[in-house]
Coordinates of C-alpha atoms and ligand atoms in Angstrom, one line a residue:
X1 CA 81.0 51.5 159.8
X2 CA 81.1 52.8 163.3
X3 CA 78.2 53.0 165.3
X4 CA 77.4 53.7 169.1
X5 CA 74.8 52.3 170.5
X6 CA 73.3 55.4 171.6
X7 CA 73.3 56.0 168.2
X8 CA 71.9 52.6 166.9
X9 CA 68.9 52.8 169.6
X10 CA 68.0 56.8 168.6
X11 CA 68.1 55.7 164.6
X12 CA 66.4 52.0 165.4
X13 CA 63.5 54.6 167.4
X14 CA 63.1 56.5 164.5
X15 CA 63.4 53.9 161.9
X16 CA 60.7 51.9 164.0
X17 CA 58.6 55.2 164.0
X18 CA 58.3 55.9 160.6
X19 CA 58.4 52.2 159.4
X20 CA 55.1 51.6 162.1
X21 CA 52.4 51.3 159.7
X22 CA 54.4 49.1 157.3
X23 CA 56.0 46.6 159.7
X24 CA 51.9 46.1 161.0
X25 CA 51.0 45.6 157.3
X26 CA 53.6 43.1 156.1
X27 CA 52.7 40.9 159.6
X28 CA 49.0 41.6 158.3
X29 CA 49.7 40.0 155.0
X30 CA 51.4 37.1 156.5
X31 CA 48.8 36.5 158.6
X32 CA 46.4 35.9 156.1
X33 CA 47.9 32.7 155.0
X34 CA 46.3 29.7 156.4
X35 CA 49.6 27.7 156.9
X36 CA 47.8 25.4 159.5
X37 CA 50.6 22.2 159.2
X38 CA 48.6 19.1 161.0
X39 CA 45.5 19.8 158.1
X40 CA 46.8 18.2 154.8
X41 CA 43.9 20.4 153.0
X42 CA 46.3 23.3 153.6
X43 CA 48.8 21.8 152.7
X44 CA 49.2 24.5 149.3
X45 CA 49.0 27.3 152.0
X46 CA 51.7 26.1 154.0
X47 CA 53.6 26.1 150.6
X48 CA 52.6 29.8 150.2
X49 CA 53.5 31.0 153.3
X50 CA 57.2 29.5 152.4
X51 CA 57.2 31.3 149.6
X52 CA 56.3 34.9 151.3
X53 CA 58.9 34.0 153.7
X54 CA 61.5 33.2 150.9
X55 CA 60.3 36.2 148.9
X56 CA 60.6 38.4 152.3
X57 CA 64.3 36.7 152.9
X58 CA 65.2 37.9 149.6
X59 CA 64.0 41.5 150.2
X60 CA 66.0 42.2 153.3
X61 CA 69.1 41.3 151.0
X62 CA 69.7 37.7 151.3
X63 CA 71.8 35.4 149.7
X64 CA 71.4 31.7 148.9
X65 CA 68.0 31.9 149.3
X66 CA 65.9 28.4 149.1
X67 CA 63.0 26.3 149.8
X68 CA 64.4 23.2 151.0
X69 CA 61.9 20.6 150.1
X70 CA 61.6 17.7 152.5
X71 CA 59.2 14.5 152.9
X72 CA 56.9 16.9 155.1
X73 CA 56.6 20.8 154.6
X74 CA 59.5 22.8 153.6
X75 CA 62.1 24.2 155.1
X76 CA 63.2 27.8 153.9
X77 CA 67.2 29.2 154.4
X78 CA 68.7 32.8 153.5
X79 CA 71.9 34.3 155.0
X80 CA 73.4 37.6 155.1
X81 CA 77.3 37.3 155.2
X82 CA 78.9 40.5 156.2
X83 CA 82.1 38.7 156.8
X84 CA 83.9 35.9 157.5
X85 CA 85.6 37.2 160.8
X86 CA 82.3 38.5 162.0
X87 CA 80.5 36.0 164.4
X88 CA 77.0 34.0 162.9
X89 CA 73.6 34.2 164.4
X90 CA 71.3 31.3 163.2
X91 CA 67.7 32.6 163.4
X92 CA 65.2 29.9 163.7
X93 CA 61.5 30.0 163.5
X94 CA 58.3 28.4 162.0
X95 CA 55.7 29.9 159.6
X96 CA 53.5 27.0 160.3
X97 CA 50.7 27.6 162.6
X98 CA 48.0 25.3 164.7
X99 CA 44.3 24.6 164.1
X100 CA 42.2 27.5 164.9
X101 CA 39.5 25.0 166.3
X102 CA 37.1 25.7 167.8
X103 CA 36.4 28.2 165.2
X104 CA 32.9 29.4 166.6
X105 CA 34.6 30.9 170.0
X106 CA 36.8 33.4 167.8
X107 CA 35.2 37.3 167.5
X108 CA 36.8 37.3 164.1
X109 CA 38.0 35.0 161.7
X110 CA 41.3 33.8 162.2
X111 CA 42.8 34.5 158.7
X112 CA 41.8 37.6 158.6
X113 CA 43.4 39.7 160.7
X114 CA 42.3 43.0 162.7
X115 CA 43.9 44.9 165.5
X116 CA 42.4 45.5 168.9
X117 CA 43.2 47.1 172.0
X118 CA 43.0 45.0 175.2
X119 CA 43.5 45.8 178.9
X120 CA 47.2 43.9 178.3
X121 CA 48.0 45.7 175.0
X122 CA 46.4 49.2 175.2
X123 CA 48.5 50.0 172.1
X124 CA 46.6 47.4 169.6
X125 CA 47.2 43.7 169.3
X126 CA 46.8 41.9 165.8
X127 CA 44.6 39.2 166.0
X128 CA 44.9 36.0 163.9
X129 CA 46.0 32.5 164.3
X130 CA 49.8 32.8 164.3
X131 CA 50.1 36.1 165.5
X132 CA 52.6 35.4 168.2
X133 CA 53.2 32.1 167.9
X134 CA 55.6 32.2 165.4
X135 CA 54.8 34.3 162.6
X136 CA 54.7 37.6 164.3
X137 CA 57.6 36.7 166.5
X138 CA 59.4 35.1 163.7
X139 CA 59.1 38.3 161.3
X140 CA 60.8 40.2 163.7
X141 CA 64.2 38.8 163.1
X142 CA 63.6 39.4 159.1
X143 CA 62.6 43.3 160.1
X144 CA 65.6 43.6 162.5
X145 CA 68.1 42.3 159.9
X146 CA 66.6 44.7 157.3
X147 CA 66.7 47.9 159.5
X148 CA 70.6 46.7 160.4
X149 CA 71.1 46.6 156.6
X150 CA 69.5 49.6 155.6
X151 CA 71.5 51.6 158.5
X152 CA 74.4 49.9 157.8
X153 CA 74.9 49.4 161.4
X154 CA 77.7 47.3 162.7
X155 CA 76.2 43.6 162.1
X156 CA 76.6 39.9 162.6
X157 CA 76.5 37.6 159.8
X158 CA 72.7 35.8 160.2
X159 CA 71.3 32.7 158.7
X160 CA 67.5 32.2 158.7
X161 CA 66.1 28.5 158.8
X162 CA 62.2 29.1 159.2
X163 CA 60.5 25.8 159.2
X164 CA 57.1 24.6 158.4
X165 CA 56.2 21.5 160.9
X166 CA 57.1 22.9 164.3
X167 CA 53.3 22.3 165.2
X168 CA 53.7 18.9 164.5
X169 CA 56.5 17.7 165.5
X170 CA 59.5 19.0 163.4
X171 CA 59.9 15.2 162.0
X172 CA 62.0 16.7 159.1
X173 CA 64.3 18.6 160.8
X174 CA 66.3 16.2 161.7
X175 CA 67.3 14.8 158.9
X176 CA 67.6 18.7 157.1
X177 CA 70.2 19.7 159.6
X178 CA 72.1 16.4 159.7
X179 CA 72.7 17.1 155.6
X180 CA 73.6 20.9 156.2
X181 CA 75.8 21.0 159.2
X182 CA 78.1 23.1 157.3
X183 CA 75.9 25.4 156.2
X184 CA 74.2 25.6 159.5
X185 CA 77.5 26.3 161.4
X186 CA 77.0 29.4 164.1
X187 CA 78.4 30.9 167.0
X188 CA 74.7 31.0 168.6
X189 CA 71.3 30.3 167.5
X190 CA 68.9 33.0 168.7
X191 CA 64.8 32.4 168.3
X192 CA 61.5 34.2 169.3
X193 CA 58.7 31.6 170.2
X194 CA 58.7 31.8 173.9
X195 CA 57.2 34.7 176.1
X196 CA 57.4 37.3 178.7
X197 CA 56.0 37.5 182.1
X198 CA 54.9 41.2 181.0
X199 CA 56.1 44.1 178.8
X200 CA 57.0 46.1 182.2
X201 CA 59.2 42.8 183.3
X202 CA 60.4 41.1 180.2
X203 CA 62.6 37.8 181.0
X204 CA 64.8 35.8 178.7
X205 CA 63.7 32.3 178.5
X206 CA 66.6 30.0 179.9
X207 CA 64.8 26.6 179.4
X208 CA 61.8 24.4 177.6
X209 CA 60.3 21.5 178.4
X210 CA 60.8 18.2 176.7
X211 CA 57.1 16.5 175.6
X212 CA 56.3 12.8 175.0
X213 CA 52.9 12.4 173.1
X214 CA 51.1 9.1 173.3
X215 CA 47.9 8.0 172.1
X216 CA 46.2 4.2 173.9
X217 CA 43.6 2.4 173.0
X218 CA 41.7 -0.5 175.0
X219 CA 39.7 -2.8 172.8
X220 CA 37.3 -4.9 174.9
X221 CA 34.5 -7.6 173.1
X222 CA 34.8 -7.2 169.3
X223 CA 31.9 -5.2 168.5
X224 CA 30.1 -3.0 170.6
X225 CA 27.6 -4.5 172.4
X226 CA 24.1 -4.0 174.1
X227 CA 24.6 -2.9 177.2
X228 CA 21.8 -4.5 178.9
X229 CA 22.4 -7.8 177.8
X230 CA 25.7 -7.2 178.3
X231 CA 26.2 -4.3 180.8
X232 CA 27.7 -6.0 184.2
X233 CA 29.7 -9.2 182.2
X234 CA 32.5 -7.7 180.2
X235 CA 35.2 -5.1 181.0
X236 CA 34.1 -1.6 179.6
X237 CA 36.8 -0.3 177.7
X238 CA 36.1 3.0 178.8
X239 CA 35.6 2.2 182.3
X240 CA 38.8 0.4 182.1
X241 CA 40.6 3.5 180.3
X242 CA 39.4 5.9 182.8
X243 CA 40.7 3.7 185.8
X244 CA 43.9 3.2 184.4
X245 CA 44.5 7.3 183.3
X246 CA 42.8 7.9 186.8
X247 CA 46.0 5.7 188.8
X248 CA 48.7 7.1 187.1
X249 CA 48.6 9.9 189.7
X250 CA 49.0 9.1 193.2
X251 CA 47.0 11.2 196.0
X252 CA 49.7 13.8 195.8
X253 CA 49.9 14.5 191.9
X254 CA 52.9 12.2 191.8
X255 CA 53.4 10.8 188.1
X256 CA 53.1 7.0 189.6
X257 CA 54.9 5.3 186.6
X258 CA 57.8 3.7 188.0
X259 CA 60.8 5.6 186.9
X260 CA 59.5 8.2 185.9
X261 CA 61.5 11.0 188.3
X262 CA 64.6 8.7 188.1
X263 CA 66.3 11.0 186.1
X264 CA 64.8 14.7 187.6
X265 CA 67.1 17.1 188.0
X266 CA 66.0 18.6 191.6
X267 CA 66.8 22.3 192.2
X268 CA 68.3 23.7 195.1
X269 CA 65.4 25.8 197.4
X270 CA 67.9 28.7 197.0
X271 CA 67.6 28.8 193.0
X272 CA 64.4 27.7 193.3
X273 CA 63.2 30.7 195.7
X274 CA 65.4 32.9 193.7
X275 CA 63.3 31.4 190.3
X276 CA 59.9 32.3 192.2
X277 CA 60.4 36.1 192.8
X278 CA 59.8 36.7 189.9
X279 CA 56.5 34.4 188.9
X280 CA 53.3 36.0 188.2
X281 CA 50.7 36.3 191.2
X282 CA 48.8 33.3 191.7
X283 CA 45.2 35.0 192.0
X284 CA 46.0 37.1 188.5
X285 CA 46.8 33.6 187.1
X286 CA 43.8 32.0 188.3
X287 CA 41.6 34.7 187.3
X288 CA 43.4 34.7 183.7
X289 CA 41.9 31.7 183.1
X290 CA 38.5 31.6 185.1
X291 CA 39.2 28.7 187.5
X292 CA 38.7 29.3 191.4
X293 CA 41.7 27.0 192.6
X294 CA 44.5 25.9 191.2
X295 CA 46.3 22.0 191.8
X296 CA 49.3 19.8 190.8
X297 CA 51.8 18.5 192.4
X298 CA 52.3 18.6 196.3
X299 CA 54.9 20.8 197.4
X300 CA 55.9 22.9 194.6
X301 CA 54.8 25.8 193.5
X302 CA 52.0 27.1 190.0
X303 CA 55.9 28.9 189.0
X304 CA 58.0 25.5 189.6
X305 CA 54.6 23.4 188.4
X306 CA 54.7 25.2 185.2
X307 CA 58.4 24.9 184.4
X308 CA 60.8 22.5 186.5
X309 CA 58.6 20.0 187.1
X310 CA 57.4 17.0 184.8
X311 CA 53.5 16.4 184.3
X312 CA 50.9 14.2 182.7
X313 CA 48.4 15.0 181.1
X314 CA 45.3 13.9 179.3
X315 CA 44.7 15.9 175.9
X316 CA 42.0 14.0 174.1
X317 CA 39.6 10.7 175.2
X318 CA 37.0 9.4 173.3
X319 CA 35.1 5.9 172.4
X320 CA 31.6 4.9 172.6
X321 CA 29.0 6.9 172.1
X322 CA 28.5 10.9 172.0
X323 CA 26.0 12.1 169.6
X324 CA 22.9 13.4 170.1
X325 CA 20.8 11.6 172.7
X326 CA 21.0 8.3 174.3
X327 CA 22.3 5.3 172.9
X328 CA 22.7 2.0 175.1
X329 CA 26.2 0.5 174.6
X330 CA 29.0 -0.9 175.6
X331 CA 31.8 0.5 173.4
X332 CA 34.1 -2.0 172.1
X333 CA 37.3 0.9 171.9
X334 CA 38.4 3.7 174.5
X335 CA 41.0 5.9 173.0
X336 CA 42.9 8.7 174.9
X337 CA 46.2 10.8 173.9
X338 CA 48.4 11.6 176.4
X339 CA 51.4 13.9 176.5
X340 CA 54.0 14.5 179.1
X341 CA 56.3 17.7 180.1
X342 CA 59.4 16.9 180.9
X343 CA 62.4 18.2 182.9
X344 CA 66.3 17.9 182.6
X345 CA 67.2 15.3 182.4
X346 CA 64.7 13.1 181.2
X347 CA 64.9 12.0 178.1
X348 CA 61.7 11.5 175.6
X349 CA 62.2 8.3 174.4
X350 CA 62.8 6.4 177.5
X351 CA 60.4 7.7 179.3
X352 CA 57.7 7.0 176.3
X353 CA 59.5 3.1 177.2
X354 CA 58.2 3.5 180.5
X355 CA 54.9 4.9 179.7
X356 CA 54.3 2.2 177.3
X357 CA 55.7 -0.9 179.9
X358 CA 53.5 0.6 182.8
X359 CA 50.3 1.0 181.0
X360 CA 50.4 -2.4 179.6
X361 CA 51.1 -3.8 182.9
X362 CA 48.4 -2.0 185.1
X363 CA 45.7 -3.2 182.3
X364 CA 42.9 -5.7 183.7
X365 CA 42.3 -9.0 181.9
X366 CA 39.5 -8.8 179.5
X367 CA 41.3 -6.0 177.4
X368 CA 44.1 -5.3 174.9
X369 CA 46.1 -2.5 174.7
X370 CA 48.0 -0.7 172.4
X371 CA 50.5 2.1 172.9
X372 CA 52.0 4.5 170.3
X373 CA 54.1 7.1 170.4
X374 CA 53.5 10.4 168.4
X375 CA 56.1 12.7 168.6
X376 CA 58.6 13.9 171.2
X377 CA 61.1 16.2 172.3
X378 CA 63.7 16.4 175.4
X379 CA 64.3 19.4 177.8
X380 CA 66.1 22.0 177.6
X381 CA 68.4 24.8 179.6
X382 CA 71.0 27.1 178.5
X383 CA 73.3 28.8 180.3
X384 CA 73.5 32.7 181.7
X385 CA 77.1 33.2 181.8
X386 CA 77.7 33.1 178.3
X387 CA 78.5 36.7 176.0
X388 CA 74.6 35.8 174.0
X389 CA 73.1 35.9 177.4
X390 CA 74.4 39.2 178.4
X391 CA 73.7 40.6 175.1
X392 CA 70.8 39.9 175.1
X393 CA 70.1 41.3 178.6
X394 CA 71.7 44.4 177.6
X395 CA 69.5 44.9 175.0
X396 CA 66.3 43.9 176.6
X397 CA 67.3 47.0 179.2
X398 CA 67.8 49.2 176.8
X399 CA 64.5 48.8 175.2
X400 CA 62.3 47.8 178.3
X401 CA 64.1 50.1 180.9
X402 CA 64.4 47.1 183.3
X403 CA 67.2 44.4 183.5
X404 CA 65.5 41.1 182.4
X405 CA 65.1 38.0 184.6
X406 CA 65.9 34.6 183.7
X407 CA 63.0 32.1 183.4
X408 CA 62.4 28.6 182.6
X409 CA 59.5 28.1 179.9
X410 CA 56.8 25.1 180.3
X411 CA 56.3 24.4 176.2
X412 CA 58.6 22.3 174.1
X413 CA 60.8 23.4 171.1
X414 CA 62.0 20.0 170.0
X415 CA 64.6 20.8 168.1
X416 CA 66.1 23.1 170.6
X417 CA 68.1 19.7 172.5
X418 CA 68.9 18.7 168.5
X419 CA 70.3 21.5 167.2
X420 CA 72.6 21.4 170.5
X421 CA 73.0 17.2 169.9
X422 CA 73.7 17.8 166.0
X423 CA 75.1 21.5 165.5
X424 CA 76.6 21.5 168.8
X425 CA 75.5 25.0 168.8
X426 CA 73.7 26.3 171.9
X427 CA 70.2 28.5 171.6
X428 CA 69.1 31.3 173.1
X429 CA 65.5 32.2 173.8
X430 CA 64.3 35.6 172.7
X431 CA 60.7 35.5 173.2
X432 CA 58.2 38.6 173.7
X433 CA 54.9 36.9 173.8
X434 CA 52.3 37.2 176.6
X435 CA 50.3 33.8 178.4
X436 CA 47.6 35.8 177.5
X437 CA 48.6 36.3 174.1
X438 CA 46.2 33.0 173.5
X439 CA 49.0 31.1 171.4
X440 CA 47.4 27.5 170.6
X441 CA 43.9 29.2 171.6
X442 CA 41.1 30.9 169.9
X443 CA 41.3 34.5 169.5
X444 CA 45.3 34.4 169.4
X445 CA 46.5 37.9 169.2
X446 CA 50.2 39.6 169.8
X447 CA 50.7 43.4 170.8
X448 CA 51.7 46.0 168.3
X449 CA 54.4 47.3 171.1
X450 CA 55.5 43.5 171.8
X451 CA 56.3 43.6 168.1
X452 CA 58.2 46.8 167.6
X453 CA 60.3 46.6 171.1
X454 CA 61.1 42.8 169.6
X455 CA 62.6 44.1 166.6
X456 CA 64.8 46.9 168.7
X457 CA 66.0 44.4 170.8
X458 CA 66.8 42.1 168.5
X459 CA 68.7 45.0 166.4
X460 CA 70.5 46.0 169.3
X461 CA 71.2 42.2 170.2
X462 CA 73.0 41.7 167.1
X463 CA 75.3 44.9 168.1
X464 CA 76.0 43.7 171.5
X465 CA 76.8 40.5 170.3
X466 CA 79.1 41.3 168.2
X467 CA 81.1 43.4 170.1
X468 CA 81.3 40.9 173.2
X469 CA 82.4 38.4 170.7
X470 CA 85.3 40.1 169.6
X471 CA 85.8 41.3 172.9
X472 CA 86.3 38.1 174.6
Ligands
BES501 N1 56.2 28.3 170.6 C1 55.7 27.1 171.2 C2 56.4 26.6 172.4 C3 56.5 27.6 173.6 C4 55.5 28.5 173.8 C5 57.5 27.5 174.4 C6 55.6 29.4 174.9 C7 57.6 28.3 175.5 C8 56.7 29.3 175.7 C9 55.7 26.0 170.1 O1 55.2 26.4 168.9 C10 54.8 24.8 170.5 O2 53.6 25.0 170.6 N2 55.4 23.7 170.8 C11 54.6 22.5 171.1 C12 55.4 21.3 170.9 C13 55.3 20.7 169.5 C14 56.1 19.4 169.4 C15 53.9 20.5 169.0 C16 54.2 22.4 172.6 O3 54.9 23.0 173.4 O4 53.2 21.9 172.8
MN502 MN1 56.0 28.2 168.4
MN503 MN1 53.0 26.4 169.0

């Protein structure tokens, strides 16, 4: 049936009007399923919120739908096939969501969802764990493809693969796209789970980060000991660990392990300038986050610090003792985890080799270390010429008012770089969260009108898309 887009955006508007309270609702409802993926006690709720997403696949008039079992949490597929000369969209998401520790610093409970207004969202943000990152993101692309159905609007066929371990890792993907290639075939795979800079200049996300996560431990004497009698004798673990994290940066923020810029991509100053026009002011960002100064790497900017650069960082360290009071000892373990950002094109697993080689070597005798690797991902970029890109920028105008900018992202979507490696299939990143959305952080919230103009652009994407397709 034919369709202007004129047309398409006026009935999406009203569609989106009068569907408001419902759209909030079913998000709502989601929300209130703990599907926290790294905590095996949820490990039933992470099974339920499969089963609301397969039960909301099959409402919006998908076929094969199915919870794909695999040796973590499940994956869930649906497809809508309009017809075989009309182009595929793979959607890709995750219903899983992080820890909501430190639970004390939330102002309400993070399964039970309320909205808010904020200075950012004066419209209402819901807040719960999840609520942009993905659930409220993901749900979008479900709600677009129902209003597309309903309006019987010219459509793409779409295939939905929501996953449940993206928090931790996606160890299961893998192997669940390697045995449905077939199924999984596409013409582009489209996902929301990145952000914008701000709802009045949205930007299409034209590249993640890759991420090596390690954890080290130093073991020193075999118990621990008394640290007068032994204080002054024997290497202290954590001494030794806090040396060794502290000289893996050189004076400059330089990531000293050798090799470890060997295969950095360096970007021209002219896209690099062009990249920073558009990055947020540095004293908003400083003040978004309470710090009075910010630091990193000498001679690059907080835009290019955040995004084309590689970093290391220290997430967790612990040994000895911290409870209450004083105790006098010398701990026989240090323990830290340590994750890296990475950049085109370094590659995960080699530079977790290097990581490993150069930590053993730098150690002091007296100590053993040991070196694992979690979990891993490599970079990503996708291109701006291609007929996704400019459908999605066309839509993005339409519903913002403002031609979207192109921007690198700092997180990690691991298997972004796979689905290319095994699919061959390229992504694009259709994100509408805010930095200060809180994703990862107590009181984690996503903005009522981030969630509707998501689902009209992603509507209107799908129209674009298919016409460029068949135009080209
Ligand atoms: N959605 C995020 C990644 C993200 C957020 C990318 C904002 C760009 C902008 C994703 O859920 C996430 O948190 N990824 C993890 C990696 C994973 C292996 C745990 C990350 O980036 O730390
Ligand atoms: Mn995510
Ligand atoms: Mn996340």
């Amino acid at each position: 049936m034919f369709c202007t887009f004129m047309m398409l955006e006026k009935i999406m508007k009203k569609e989106l009007q009068n569907q408001k309270e419902i759209l909030i609702e079913e998000l709502i409802e989601f929300l209130k399923i703990p599907s926290i993926s790294a905590d095996p006690n949820y490990k039933k709720d992470v099974k339920k919120a499969a089963e609301w997403i397969k039960n909301g696949l099959i409402e919006i008039g998908c076929s094969s739908v199915q919870i794909y079992e695999t040796e973590g949490h499940p994956v869930v597929y649906g497809e809508i096939i309009v017809s075989e000369k009309a182009p595929t969209v793979l959607v890709y998401g995750h219903y899983d969501v992080q820890p909501p520790d430190p639970i004390e610093l939330w102002e309400s409970p993070p399964f039970q969802p309320v909205i808010k207004k904020t200075d950012l969202h004066p419209k209402g943000a819901i807040f719960a764990r999840g609520a942009c990152d993905d659930k409220g993101q993901m749900l979008m692309h479900l709600k677009a493809a129902e209003l597309l159905n309903k309006n019987n609007t010219p459509k793409n066929n779409i295939k939905f693969v929501i996953e449940g371990e993206e928090e931790v890792g996606s160890d299961h993907l893998e192997k669940f796209i390697t045995d449905h290639k077939r199924m999984l075939q596409s013409d582009i795979i489209l996902i929301s789970d990145t952000g914008i800079n701000s709802i009045e200049n949205p930007a299409i996300t034209t590249g993640l980060r890759g991420l090596s996560y390690m954890e080290v431990s130093v073991t020193g004497p075999n118990r621990d000991l008394h640290s007068g009698l032994y204080g002054g004798t024997v290497a202290n673990p954590i001494n030794i660990l806090c040396d060794m994290i502290a000289s893996l940066h050189d004076e400059n923020k330089r990531v000293k392990i050798p090799g470890f810029y060997d295969q950095v991509l360096e970007i021209s100053e002219l896209e690099r300038s062009k990249m920073n026009k558009n990055g947020t002011d540095e004293n908003d960002f400083k003040a978004s986050i309470g710090i009075q100064a910010v630091m990193g790497e000498k001679g690059f900017t907080t835009l290019d610090r955040r995004s084309i650069r590689p970093t290391l960082d220290v997430n967790g360290i612990w040994g000895g003792y911290s409870g209450e009071g004083a105790k006098t000892v010398i701990p026989s373990q240090a323990h830290a985890k340590i994750s890296m950002r990475l950049v085109p094109n370094q590659d995960w697993q080699n530079i977790s080799q290097l990581f490993e080689q150069h930590f053993k070597a730098i150690a002091p005798k007296g100590v053993k270390i040991e070196v694992t690797t979690h979990h891993g991902g490599n970079p990503y970029v996708t291109p701006t010429n291609s007929i996704a890109y400019n459908a999605a920028e066309k839509a993005y105008r339409d519903v913002f008012g403002v031609v979207p900018h192109a921007k690198r992202d700092g997180g990690s979507i691991p298997i972004v770089p796979m689905f290319e490696k095994v699919l061959g299939t390229k992504t694009l990143l259709m994100g509408f969260g805010l930095d200060s959305d809180a994703i990862h952080s107590p009181n984690e919230h996503y903005g009522i009108d981030n969630y509707l103009k998501g689902i009209e652009t992603i509507a209107l994407f799908h129209s674009y898309f298919k016409d460029l397709f068949h135009d080209q």
